Amino acid sequence: MTLPAATPTGLFIDGKFVDGSSGSFDVLNPSTGERLTSVARAGLDDLQLAITAADSAFADWAATAPRERSEILRRTFELMIERREDLAYLMSLEMGKSLTDARGEVAYAAEFFRWFSEEAVRIDGALRMAPAGTNRILTFRKPVGVALLLTPWNFPAAMATRKLAPALAAGCTVVLKPAEDTPLTALVLAQLMADAGLPAGVVNVVTTDRPGELVTAALADTRIRKLSFTGSTGVGRTLLAQAAERVVNTSMELGGNDPFIVLDDADLDDAVAGAMLAKMRNGGQACTAANRFLVQESVVEEFGAKLAAAMGALRVGAGTDEQTQLGPMVNARAVTGIAAKVADSVAAGATAVIGGEAAEGPGFFYPATVLTGVPRDSAVARDEIFGPVAPIISVRDDEDALALANDTEMGLTGYIYTTNLARGLRMSERLEVGMIGLNRGIVSDPAAPFGGLKQSGLGREGGYEGIDEYLETKYVSTNW
Ligand code: NAD
């Protein structure tokens, strides 16, 4: 489990890897708890250099023919697929996810480059006649400017490419700051984009374990016109307040508290297969992870037993071990947080059918856990768990399920299992979330608009909508 020798560890500024001015910080392997390597810690002067590079590259990149931008994105997609195994192994090393999950993520992440290579050449405008008939209204789209991209650790490749691809397709240049737990994948992606022909300065990557001071300085810089953030709702709220100072254009992909509803007419084997995807992909460390299982009372016992059997059968191990189905959590803090929520819920009356106790080290492991009889207001039902814990709550009927599902400030993803499609669609309309898996345990798709309602976010990534986040509309009032 050693780091491939060629893995970059410097900041990527103006097309080159350089040392940071503020020393370095360690990156751990969560499967062992040991240090993998150290990467450069960017200082405020490095940030200035990165913003200057992005700003200097902006005019030319924005004026590049859409087809040329498209071809570079397409080549990036192809290189990612070619280097899929190397990327998957690296992500598994620094984040702990199983190789199966990592390979799936590389394919998903690469697909954003292919999708937005196809969108880069379809940026449109419009021509309308003013209702009074006095003039024409001509609209066209322009890139917003230099974009600051902030990403979480749970999908080190996909959360970056979901922003990079539309930003570059639109003609923006960027400064990307990956999460401190998983900076290596972003640095490798920068190398890969350079290999695909991306001009120097268009993408810059700054790494740090002190994100607050760097991001505050970046948001105060008048050259930054766009903030796209994926992470927790708490940090997102802070950044929205900071962005308000200069009225920076913002997109926010935040946390969830996703309900997984199983109705009495559901195909239970199908529902369990979907639950395994919705809950256990990435070890439960996904914003789209099913957080609460709301199961109609007549099927709650059978569903719980089947889910516990499936979750209990997972092979636990190091992410990079080919046999592993459930890897470690990202760090020790994550394990402590999950254990505290489970303990709170058990103290409130829930029963751990399987799991329920953090594993001894080395590495940051938490076992697959199924909780039954979970009180509706306990910690696991209220807060995002971000781990392999499935709390099951019994609900009376559709109205009860909907009321409970919507009784939260979060609104990212919801899942509904029923064999009655009309019933499922009626509930889908009333579920207060941005994305719904109806008889499906997975919603992420580069061709679909990804995003949340309420405090789960602002804006959409992917789909036709994703590129809009990086474009402004201008209009000319004219006549001829
Ligand atoms: P986080 O909010 O701690 O960190 C996200 C990013 O913000 C990281 O790059 C981090 O370095 C940076 N950051 C942290 N504190 C900051 C500060 N004070 N100022 C500026 N930047 C700061 O989130 P995380 O733990 O990395 O990720 C998990 C969270 O992300 C979960 O809540 C999850 O639901 C959410 N998430 C959402 C989506 C989505 O698409 N909606 C996708 C993945 C993860």
Coordinates of C-alpha atoms and ligand atoms in Angstrom, one line a residue:
M1 CA 0.0 0.0 0.0
T2 CA 2.6 2.6 -1.1
L3 CA 2.0 5.7 -3.0
P4 CA 3.0 5.5 -6.7
A5 CA 6.3 7.3 -7.0
A6 CA 5.2 9.8 -9.6
T7 CA 2.3 11.2 -7.5
P8 CA 2.6 15.0 -7.4
T9 CA 2.6 16.7 -4.0
G10 CA 3.2 20.4 -4.9
L11 CA 0.7 23.2 -5.7
F12 CA -0.3 23.4 -9.3
I13 CA 0.1 27.0 -10.4
D14 CA 0.3 28.4 -13.9
G15 CA 0.9 24.9 -15.4
K16 CA 3.7 23.8 -13.0
F17 CA 4.0 22.0 -9.7
V18 CA 5.6 24.2 -7.1
D19 CA 6.4 24.1 -3.4
G20 CA 4.1 26.0 -1.1
S21 CA 5.4 28.9 1.0
S22 CA 3.9 27.6 4.2
G23 CA 5.5 24.2 4.6
S24 CA 3.5 21.0 4.2
F25 CA 0.9 18.8 5.8
D26 CA 0.5 15.1 6.1
V27 CA -2.0 12.9 4.2
L28 CA -2.9 9.7 6.0
N29 CA -4.0 6.3 4.7
P30 CA -7.3 5.8 6.6
S31 CA -7.0 2.0 6.1
T32 CA -3.9 2.0 8.4
G33 CA -3.9 5.4 10.1
E34 CA -0.3 5.8 8.8
R35 CA 1.2 8.8 6.9
L36 CA 1.1 8.3 3.1
T37 CA 2.9 11.5 2.2
S38 CA 3.0 15.2 2.8
V39 CA 1.7 17.8 0.4
A40 CA 2.5 21.5 0.0
R41 CA 0.5 23.9 2.3
A42 CA -0.4 27.0 0.2
G43 CA 0.3 30.4 1.8
L44 CA -1.5 33.6 1.0
D45 CA 1.2 34.5 -1.5
D46 CA 0.7 31.2 -3.3
L47 CA -3.0 31.9 -3.4
Q48 CA -2.2 35.3 -5.0
L49 CA -0.1 33.6 -7.7
A50 CA -2.8 31.1 -8.4
I51 CA -5.5 33.8 -8.8
T52 CA -3.1 35.8 -10.9
A53 CA -2.5 32.8 -13.2
A54 CA -6.2 32.1 -13.5
D55 CA -7.0 35.8 -14.1
S56 CA -4.3 36.2 -16.8
A57 CA -5.4 33.0 -18.6
F58 CA -9.1 34.1 -18.5
A59 CA -9.4 36.3 -21.6
D60 CA -7.7 33.9 -23.9
W61 CA -9.6 30.8 -22.5
A62 CA -12.9 32.6 -22.7
A63 CA -12.2 33.5 -26.4
T64 CA -11.0 30.0 -27.3
A65 CA -13.3 28.4 -29.9
P66 CA -15.9 26.2 -28.1
R67 CA -14.8 23.3 -30.3
E68 CA -11.3 23.6 -29.0
R69 CA -12.4 23.7 -25.4
S70 CA -14.6 20.7 -26.1
E71 CA -11.8 18.7 -27.6
I72 CA -9.6 19.3 -24.6
L73 CA -12.4 18.2 -22.3
R74 CA -13.0 15.1 -24.4
R75 CA -9.2 14.2 -24.3
T76 CA -9.4 14.6 -20.5
F77 CA -12.2 12.1 -20.4
E78 CA -10.3 9.7 -22.5
L79 CA -7.1 10.0 -20.4
M80 CA -9.1 9.5 -17.2
I81 CA -10.5 6.2 -18.6
E82 CA -7.0 5.2 -19.8
R83 CA -5.6 5.8 -16.3
R84 CA -8.6 4.5 -14.5
E85 CA -6.8 1.9 -12.5
D86 CA -4.1 4.3 -11.2
L87 CA -6.6 6.9 -10.3
A88 CA -8.8 4.4 -8.5
Y89 CA -5.9 3.0 -6.5
L90 CA -4.8 6.5 -5.5
M91 CA -8.3 7.4 -4.3
S92 CA -8.6 4.2 -2.4
L93 CA -5.3 4.9 -0.7
E94 CA -6.0 8.5 0.4
M95 CA -9.7 8.2 1.1
G96 CA -10.2 4.5 2.0
K97 CA -13.0 3.6 -0.3
S98 CA -13.1 0.1 -1.8
L99 CA -11.5 -0.4 -5.2
T100 CA -15.0 -1.2 -6.6
D101 CA -16.3 2.2 -5.4
A102 CA -13.1 3.9 -6.6
R103 CA -13.4 2.4 -10.1
G104 CA -17.0 3.4 -10.3
E105 CA -16.1 6.9 -9.2
V106 CA -13.4 7.3 -11.8
A107 CA -15.9 6.3 -14.6
Y108 CA -18.6 8.7 -13.1
A109 CA -16.0 11.6 -12.7
A110 CA -14.7 11.2 -16.2
E111 CA -18.2 11.3 -17.6
F112 CA -18.5 14.9 -16.6
F113 CA -15.7 15.8 -19.0
R114 CA -17.4 13.9 -21.8
W115 CA -20.9 15.4 -21.0
F116 CA -19.6 19.0 -20.8
S117 CA -17.3 18.5 -23.9
E118 CA -20.7 18.0 -25.6
E119 CA -22.3 21.0 -23.9
A120 CA -19.3 23.4 -24.6
V121 CA -20.4 23.7 -28.2
R122 CA -24.1 24.2 -27.4
I123 CA -24.0 27.5 -25.4
D124 CA -26.9 29.4 -26.9
G125 CA -28.5 32.8 -26.9
A126 CA -31.9 34.0 -28.0
L127 CA -33.7 36.7 -30.1
R128 CA -37.1 37.9 -29.1
M129 CA -39.3 40.8 -30.1
A130 CA -40.3 43.2 -27.3
P131 CA -44.0 42.8 -26.6
A132 CA -44.6 46.5 -27.7
G133 CA -43.0 45.7 -31.1
T134 CA -40.6 48.6 -30.6
N135 CA -37.3 46.7 -30.6
R136 CA -35.6 43.3 -30.5
I137 CA -34.1 41.7 -27.4
L138 CA -30.9 39.8 -28.2
T139 CA -29.4 37.6 -25.4
F140 CA -26.1 35.9 -25.3
R141 CA -24.0 34.1 -22.6
K142 CA -20.6 34.9 -21.2
P143 CA -18.4 33.0 -18.7
V144 CA -18.7 34.4 -15.2
G145 CA -14.9 34.8 -14.7
V146 CA -12.4 33.2 -12.4
A147 CA -14.1 30.5 -10.3
L148 CA -13.1 29.3 -6.9
L149 CA -13.9 25.6 -6.5
L150 CA -14.0 24.0 -3.1
T151 CA -14.5 20.2 -2.8
P152 CA -15.1 17.6 -0.1
W153 CA -13.1 14.5 0.6
N154 CA -15.8 11.9 0.0
F155 CA -15.6 11.8 -3.8
P156 CA -12.1 13.2 -4.5
A157 CA -12.4 12.9 -8.3
A158 CA -16.1 13.4 -9.0
M159 CA -16.7 16.4 -6.8
A160 CA -13.8 18.1 -8.6
T161 CA -14.8 17.1 -12.2
R162 CA -18.4 18.0 -11.6
K163 CA -17.2 21.6 -11.2
L164 CA -14.1 21.7 -13.5
A165 CA -15.8 20.3 -16.6
P166 CA -18.7 22.8 -16.7
A167 CA -16.5 25.7 -15.6
L168 CA -14.0 25.0 -18.4
A169 CA -16.7 24.4 -21.0
A170 CA -18.3 27.8 -20.2
G171 CA -14.9 29.5 -20.6
C172 CA -14.1 30.1 -16.9
T173 CA -10.6 29.6 -15.4
V174 CA -10.4 28.2 -11.9
V175 CA -8.6 27.9 -8.6
L176 CA -9.5 24.5 -7.1
K177 CA -9.0 23.8 -3.4
P178 CA -9.5 20.2 -2.6
A179 CA -10.2 18.8 0.9
E180 CA -7.2 18.4 3.2
D181 CA -7.9 14.7 3.7
T182 CA -7.7 13.9 0.0
P183 CA -5.6 16.4 -2.0
L184 CA -3.7 13.9 -4.1
T185 CA -6.4 13.0 -6.6
A186 CA -7.0 16.7 -7.5
L187 CA -3.2 17.1 -8.1
V188 CA -3.2 14.1 -10.4
L189 CA -6.3 15.5 -12.2
A190 CA -4.4 18.8 -12.8
Q191 CA -1.5 16.8 -14.4
L192 CA -3.9 14.9 -16.5
M193 CA -5.6 18.0 -17.8
A194 CA -2.3 19.5 -18.7
D195 CA -1.5 16.2 -20.6
A196 CA -4.8 16.7 -22.4
G197 CA -3.6 20.1 -23.7
L198 CA -5.1 22.5 -21.2
P199 CA -3.2 25.8 -21.4
A200 CA -1.2 26.9 -18.3
G201 CA -3.2 29.0 -15.8
V202 CA -6.6 27.7 -16.8
V203 CA -6.7 25.3 -13.8
N204 CA -4.7 25.9 -10.6
V205 CA -4.8 23.7 -7.6
V206 CA -3.9 25.0 -4.1
T207 CA -3.8 22.6 -1.2
T208 CA -3.9 23.4 2.5
D209 CA -5.0 22.0 5.9
R210 CA -6.0 25.6 6.9
P211 CA -8.9 26.2 4.5
G212 CA -10.5 29.0 6.4
E213 CA -7.8 31.7 6.0
L214 CA -7.1 30.8 2.4
V215 CA -10.8 30.8 1.3
T216 CA -11.5 34.0 3.2
A217 CA -8.7 35.8 1.4
A218 CA -9.8 34.4 -2.0
L219 CA -13.4 35.6 -1.5
A220 CA -12.1 39.1 -0.7
D221 CA -10.1 39.2 -3.9
T222 CA -12.0 41.1 -6.6
R223 CA -10.7 38.8 -9.3
I224 CA -12.8 35.9 -8.0
R225 CA -16.3 36.1 -9.5
K226 CA -17.6 32.7 -8.7
L227 CA -17.7 30.3 -5.8
S228 CA -18.8 26.7 -6.2
F229 CA -18.7 24.8 -3.0
T230 CA -19.5 21.2 -2.1
G231 CA -19.4 20.3 1.6
S232 CA -21.3 20.5 4.8
T233 CA -24.2 22.9 5.3
G234 CA -22.4 24.6 8.3
V235 CA -19.4 25.6 6.2
G236 CA -21.6 26.5 3.2
R237 CA -23.5 28.9 5.4
T238 CA -20.3 30.6 6.5
L239 CA -19.1 30.9 2.9
L240 CA -22.4 32.3 1.7
A241 CA -22.1 35.1 4.3
Q242 CA -18.5 35.8 3.2
A243 CA -19.5 35.7 -0.5
A244 CA -22.3 38.2 0.3
E245 CA -19.6 40.9 1.1
R246 CA -18.7 41.1 -2.6
V247 CA -21.9 39.6 -4.0
V248 CA -20.0 36.7 -5.4
N249 CA -22.0 34.4 -7.7
T250 CA -22.4 31.1 -5.6
S251 CA -23.4 27.5 -6.1
M252 CA -23.8 25.3 -3.0
E253 CA -24.0 21.5 -2.8
L254 CA -24.5 20.8 0.9
G255 CA -25.5 18.1 3.3
G256 CA -28.5 15.9 3.4
N257 CA -30.7 13.9 5.7
D258 CA -32.1 11.6 3.0
P259 CA -35.2 9.5 3.6
F260 CA -35.5 6.0 2.1
I261 CA -39.2 5.1 2.1
V262 CA -40.3 1.5 1.7
L263 CA -44.1 1.1 1.2
D264 CA -46.1 -2.0 2.0
D265 CA -46.4 -2.9 -1.7
A266 CA -42.7 -2.7 -2.4
D267 CA -40.7 -5.6 -3.8
L268 CA -38.6 -6.1 -0.6
D269 CA -35.7 -7.8 -2.3
D270 CA -35.5 -5.0 -4.8
A271 CA -35.8 -2.5 -1.9
V272 CA -32.9 -4.1 0.0
A273 CA -30.7 -4.2 -3.2
G274 CA -31.5 -0.5 -3.6
A275 CA -30.9 0.2 0.1
M276 CA -27.4 -1.4 -0.1
L277 CA -26.5 1.0 -2.9
A278 CA -28.2 4.1 -1.3
K279 CA -26.7 3.3 2.1
M280 CA -23.4 1.5 1.5
R281 CA -21.8 3.1 -1.6
N282 CA -18.7 4.8 -0.3
G283 CA -19.2 3.3 3.1
G284 CA -22.2 5.5 3.7
Q285 CA -20.1 8.6 3.2
A286 CA -22.1 10.2 0.5
C287 CA -24.4 13.3 0.6
T288 CA -26.9 11.1 -1.3
A289 CA -26.6 8.3 1.3
A290 CA -29.9 7.0 2.7
N291 CA -29.9 8.5 6.2
R292 CA -33.3 7.3 7.5
F293 CA -35.2 4.2 6.5
L294 CA -38.9 4.9 6.8
V295 CA -40.6 1.6 6.4
Q296 CA -44.4 0.9 6.5
E297 CA -45.2 -1.1 9.7
S298 CA -46.5 -4.2 7.9
V299 CA -43.2 -4.9 6.2
V300 CA -40.7 -3.2 8.7
E301 CA -39.6 -6.5 10.4
E302 CA -39.0 -8.4 7.1
F303 CA -37.2 -5.4 5.5
G304 CA -35.0 -4.9 8.6
A305 CA -34.0 -8.6 8.7
K306 CA -33.1 -8.7 5.1
L307 CA -31.2 -5.5 5.2
A308 CA -29.2 -6.7 8.3
A309 CA -28.4 -9.9 6.6
A310 CA -27.1 -8.1 3.5
M311 CA -25.1 -5.5 5.5
G312 CA -23.7 -8.0 7.9
A313 CA -22.3 -10.1 5.0
L314 CA -20.1 -7.3 3.7
R315 CA -16.3 -7.9 3.7
V316 CA -14.5 -5.2 5.7
G317 CA -10.9 -4.3 5.0
A318 CA -8.4 -1.9 3.6
G319 CA -9.8 0.1 0.6
T320 CA -7.0 -1.1 -1.7
D321 CA -7.7 -4.8 -0.9
E322 CA -9.5 -6.3 -3.9
Q323 CA -11.8 -8.3 -1.7
T324 CA -13.0 -5.3 0.4
Q325 CA -16.6 -4.2 0.2
L326 CA -16.6 -1.8 3.2
G327 CA -13.4 0.2 3.8
P328 CA -12.5 2.5 6.6
M329 CA -14.1 5.9 7.4
V330 CA -12.0 8.9 6.2
N331 CA -10.4 9.8 9.6
A332 CA -10.6 9.2 13.4
R333 CA -12.9 12.2 13.9
A334 CA -15.5 10.6 11.5
V335 CA -15.5 7.4 13.6
T336 CA -16.0 9.3 16.8
G337 CA -18.9 11.3 15.3
I338 CA -20.7 8.2 14.0
A339 CA -20.2 6.3 17.3
A340 CA -21.6 9.3 19.3
K341 CA -24.8 9.4 17.2
V342 CA -25.3 5.7 17.4
A343 CA -24.7 5.8 21.2
D344 CA -27.2 8.6 21.6
S345 CA -29.9 6.7 19.6
V346 CA -29.3 3.4 21.5
A347 CA -29.6 5.4 24.8
A348 CA -32.9 6.8 23.5
G349 CA -34.3 3.3 22.9
A350 CA -32.9 2.0 19.5
T351 CA -31.5 -1.5 19.2
A352 CA -28.4 -2.4 17.3
V353 CA -29.3 -5.6 15.4
I354 CA -25.8 -5.7 13.9
G355 CA -22.7 -3.5 14.6
G356 CA -23.0 -0.6 16.9
E357 CA -19.4 -0.5 18.3
A358 CA -16.4 1.3 16.6
A359 CA -13.7 -1.2 15.7
E360 CA -10.2 -1.2 17.3
G361 CA -7.5 0.2 15.1
P362 CA -5.3 0.3 13.2
G363 CA -7.2 2.3 10.7
F364 CA -10.5 4.2 11.1
F365 CA -13.1 1.5 10.9
Y366 CA -16.8 1.5 11.8
P367 CA -18.8 -1.7 11.2
A368 CA -22.0 -2.0 9.2
T369 CA -24.8 -1.2 11.7
V370 CA -28.5 -1.6 11.5
L371 CA -30.6 0.1 14.2
T372 CA -34.3 -0.8 14.7
G373 CA -36.9 0.8 16.9
V374 CA -35.3 4.2 16.3
P375 CA -37.0 7.1 18.1
R376 CA -38.0 9.7 15.5
D377 CA -36.1 12.5 17.1
S378 CA -32.9 10.7 17.9
A379 CA -29.5 11.8 16.6
V380 CA -29.2 9.3 13.7
A381 CA -32.6 10.3 12.4
R382 CA -32.0 14.1 12.8
D383 CA -28.4 14.5 11.7
E384 CA -26.4 13.4 8.7
I385 CA -24.6 10.2 9.8
F386 CA -22.1 9.9 7.0
G387 CA -21.2 6.3 7.8
P388 CA -22.5 2.7 7.4
V389 CA -25.4 3.0 9.8
A390 CA -29.0 2.3 8.8
P391 CA -31.6 3.5 11.3
I392 CA -35.0 2.0 10.7
I393 CA -38.2 3.8 11.7
S394 CA -41.7 2.3 11.4
V395 CA -44.3 4.5 9.6
R396 CA -48.1 4.0 9.5
D397 CA -48.9 5.1 5.9
D398 CA -48.0 7.4 3.0
E399 CA -49.0 10.6 4.9
D400 CA -46.9 9.6 8.0
A401 CA -43.9 8.8 5.8
L402 CA -44.1 12.1 4.0
A403 CA -44.6 14.2 7.1
L404 CA -41.6 12.5 8.7
A405 CA -39.5 12.7 5.6
N406 CA -40.2 16.4 5.1
D407 CA -39.7 17.3 8.8
T408 CA -36.1 18.5 8.3
E409 CA -34.3 21.6 7.0
M410 CA -32.4 19.3 4.6
G411 CA -33.7 18.4 1.1
L412 CA -31.1 16.6 -1.0
T413 CA -32.2 13.1 -2.0
G414 CA -35.1 10.8 -1.3
Y415 CA -35.8 7.2 -2.2
I416 CA -39.2 5.5 -2.6
Y417 CA -39.9 1.9 -3.1
T418 CA -43.4 0.8 -4.2
T419 CA -44.7 -1.4 -7.0
N420 CA -47.5 1.2 -7.6
L421 CA -45.9 3.7 -9.9
A422 CA -48.7 6.3 -9.5
R423 CA -48.4 6.1 -5.7
G424 CA -44.7 6.6 -6.0
L425 CA -45.0 9.6 -8.4
R426 CA -47.6 11.2 -6.1
M427 CA -45.2 10.9 -3.2
S428 CA -42.3 12.1 -5.4
E429 CA -44.2 15.4 -6.0
R430 CA -44.6 16.0 -2.3
L431 CA -41.2 14.9 -1.1
E432 CA -39.2 18.1 -0.4
V433 CA -35.9 17.0 -2.0
G434 CA -34.1 17.9 -5.2
M435 CA -33.6 14.3 -6.4
I436 CA -35.6 11.1 -6.0
G437 CA -34.8 7.5 -6.7
L438 CA -38.1 5.9 -7.4
N439 CA -37.4 2.1 -7.1
R440 CA -33.7 3.0 -7.7
G441 CA -31.0 3.2 -5.1
I442 CA -28.8 5.6 -7.0
V443 CA -29.6 9.1 -8.5
S444 CA -26.2 10.4 -9.5
D445 CA -25.9 10.8 -13.2
P446 CA -23.8 13.4 -15.2
A447 CA -26.7 13.9 -17.5
A448 CA -29.1 14.8 -14.7
P449 CA -29.4 18.0 -12.7
F450 CA -27.9 17.2 -9.3
G451 CA -28.7 19.5 -6.3
G452 CA -30.8 20.0 -3.2
L453 CA -33.7 22.0 -1.8
K454 CA -33.9 23.9 1.5
Q455 CA -30.6 24.0 3.3
S456 CA -29.1 21.2 1.0
G457 CA -28.0 23.7 -1.5
L458 CA -28.4 26.3 -4.3
G459 CA -28.0 25.6 -8.0
R460 CA -27.5 22.4 -9.9
E461 CA -24.5 20.4 -11.2
G462 CA -24.5 18.2 -14.3
G463 CA -27.3 17.9 -16.8
Y464 CA -28.2 20.8 -19.1
E465 CA -28.3 23.0 -16.0
G466 CA -24.7 22.5 -14.8
I467 CA -23.0 24.9 -17.3
D468 CA -25.5 27.7 -16.4
E469 CA -23.8 28.1 -13.0
Y470 CA -20.7 29.4 -14.9
L471 CA -22.5 31.6 -17.4
E472 CA -24.0 35.1 -17.2
T473 CA -26.7 36.3 -19.5
K474 CA -26.2 39.6 -21.3
Y475 CA -28.8 41.3 -23.5
V476 CA -28.8 44.0 -26.2
S477 CA -31.9 46.0 -26.9
T478 CA -31.8 46.9 -30.6
N479 CA -33.6 47.3 -33.8
W480 CA -32.8 47.1 -37.5
Ligands
NAD1 P1 -16.6 20.3 4.9 O1 -17.7 21.4 4.8 O2 -15.9 20.1 6.2 O3 -15.4 20.7 3.8 C1 -15.7 20.9 2.4 C2 -14.6 21.8 1.9 O4 -14.6 23.0 2.5 C3 -13.2 21.2 2.0 O5 -12.5 21.6 0.9 C4 -12.7 22.0 3.3 O6 -11.3 22.1 3.3 C5 -13.4 23.3 3.1 N1 -13.6 24.0 4.4 C6 -13.8 23.5 5.6 N2 -13.9 24.5 6.5 C7 -13.8 25.7 5.8 C8 -13.9 27.1 6.2 N3 -14.1 27.4 7.4 N4 -13.7 28.0 5.2 C9 -13.5 27.6 4.0 N5 -13.5 26.3 3.5 C10 -13.6 25.4 4.5 O7 -17.2 19.0 4.3 P2 -16.6 17.6 4.2 O8 -16.5 16.9 5.5 O9 -15.3 17.6 3.4 O10 -17.7 16.8 3.3 C11 -18.8 16.2 3.9 C12 -20.0 17.1 3.7 O11 -20.2 17.4 2.3 C13 -21.3 16.4 4.0 O12 -22.1 17.2 4.7 C14 -21.9 16.0 2.7 O13 -23.3 15.8 2.7 C15 -21.5 17.1 1.8 N6 -21.5 16.8 0.4 C16 -22.5 17.3 -0.4 C17 -22.5 16.9 -1.7 C18 -23.6 17.5 -2.6 O14 -23.4 17.4 -3.8 N7 -24.7 18.1 -2.1 C19 -21.6 16.0 -2.2 C20 -20.6 15.5 -1.4 C21 -20.6 15.9 -0.1

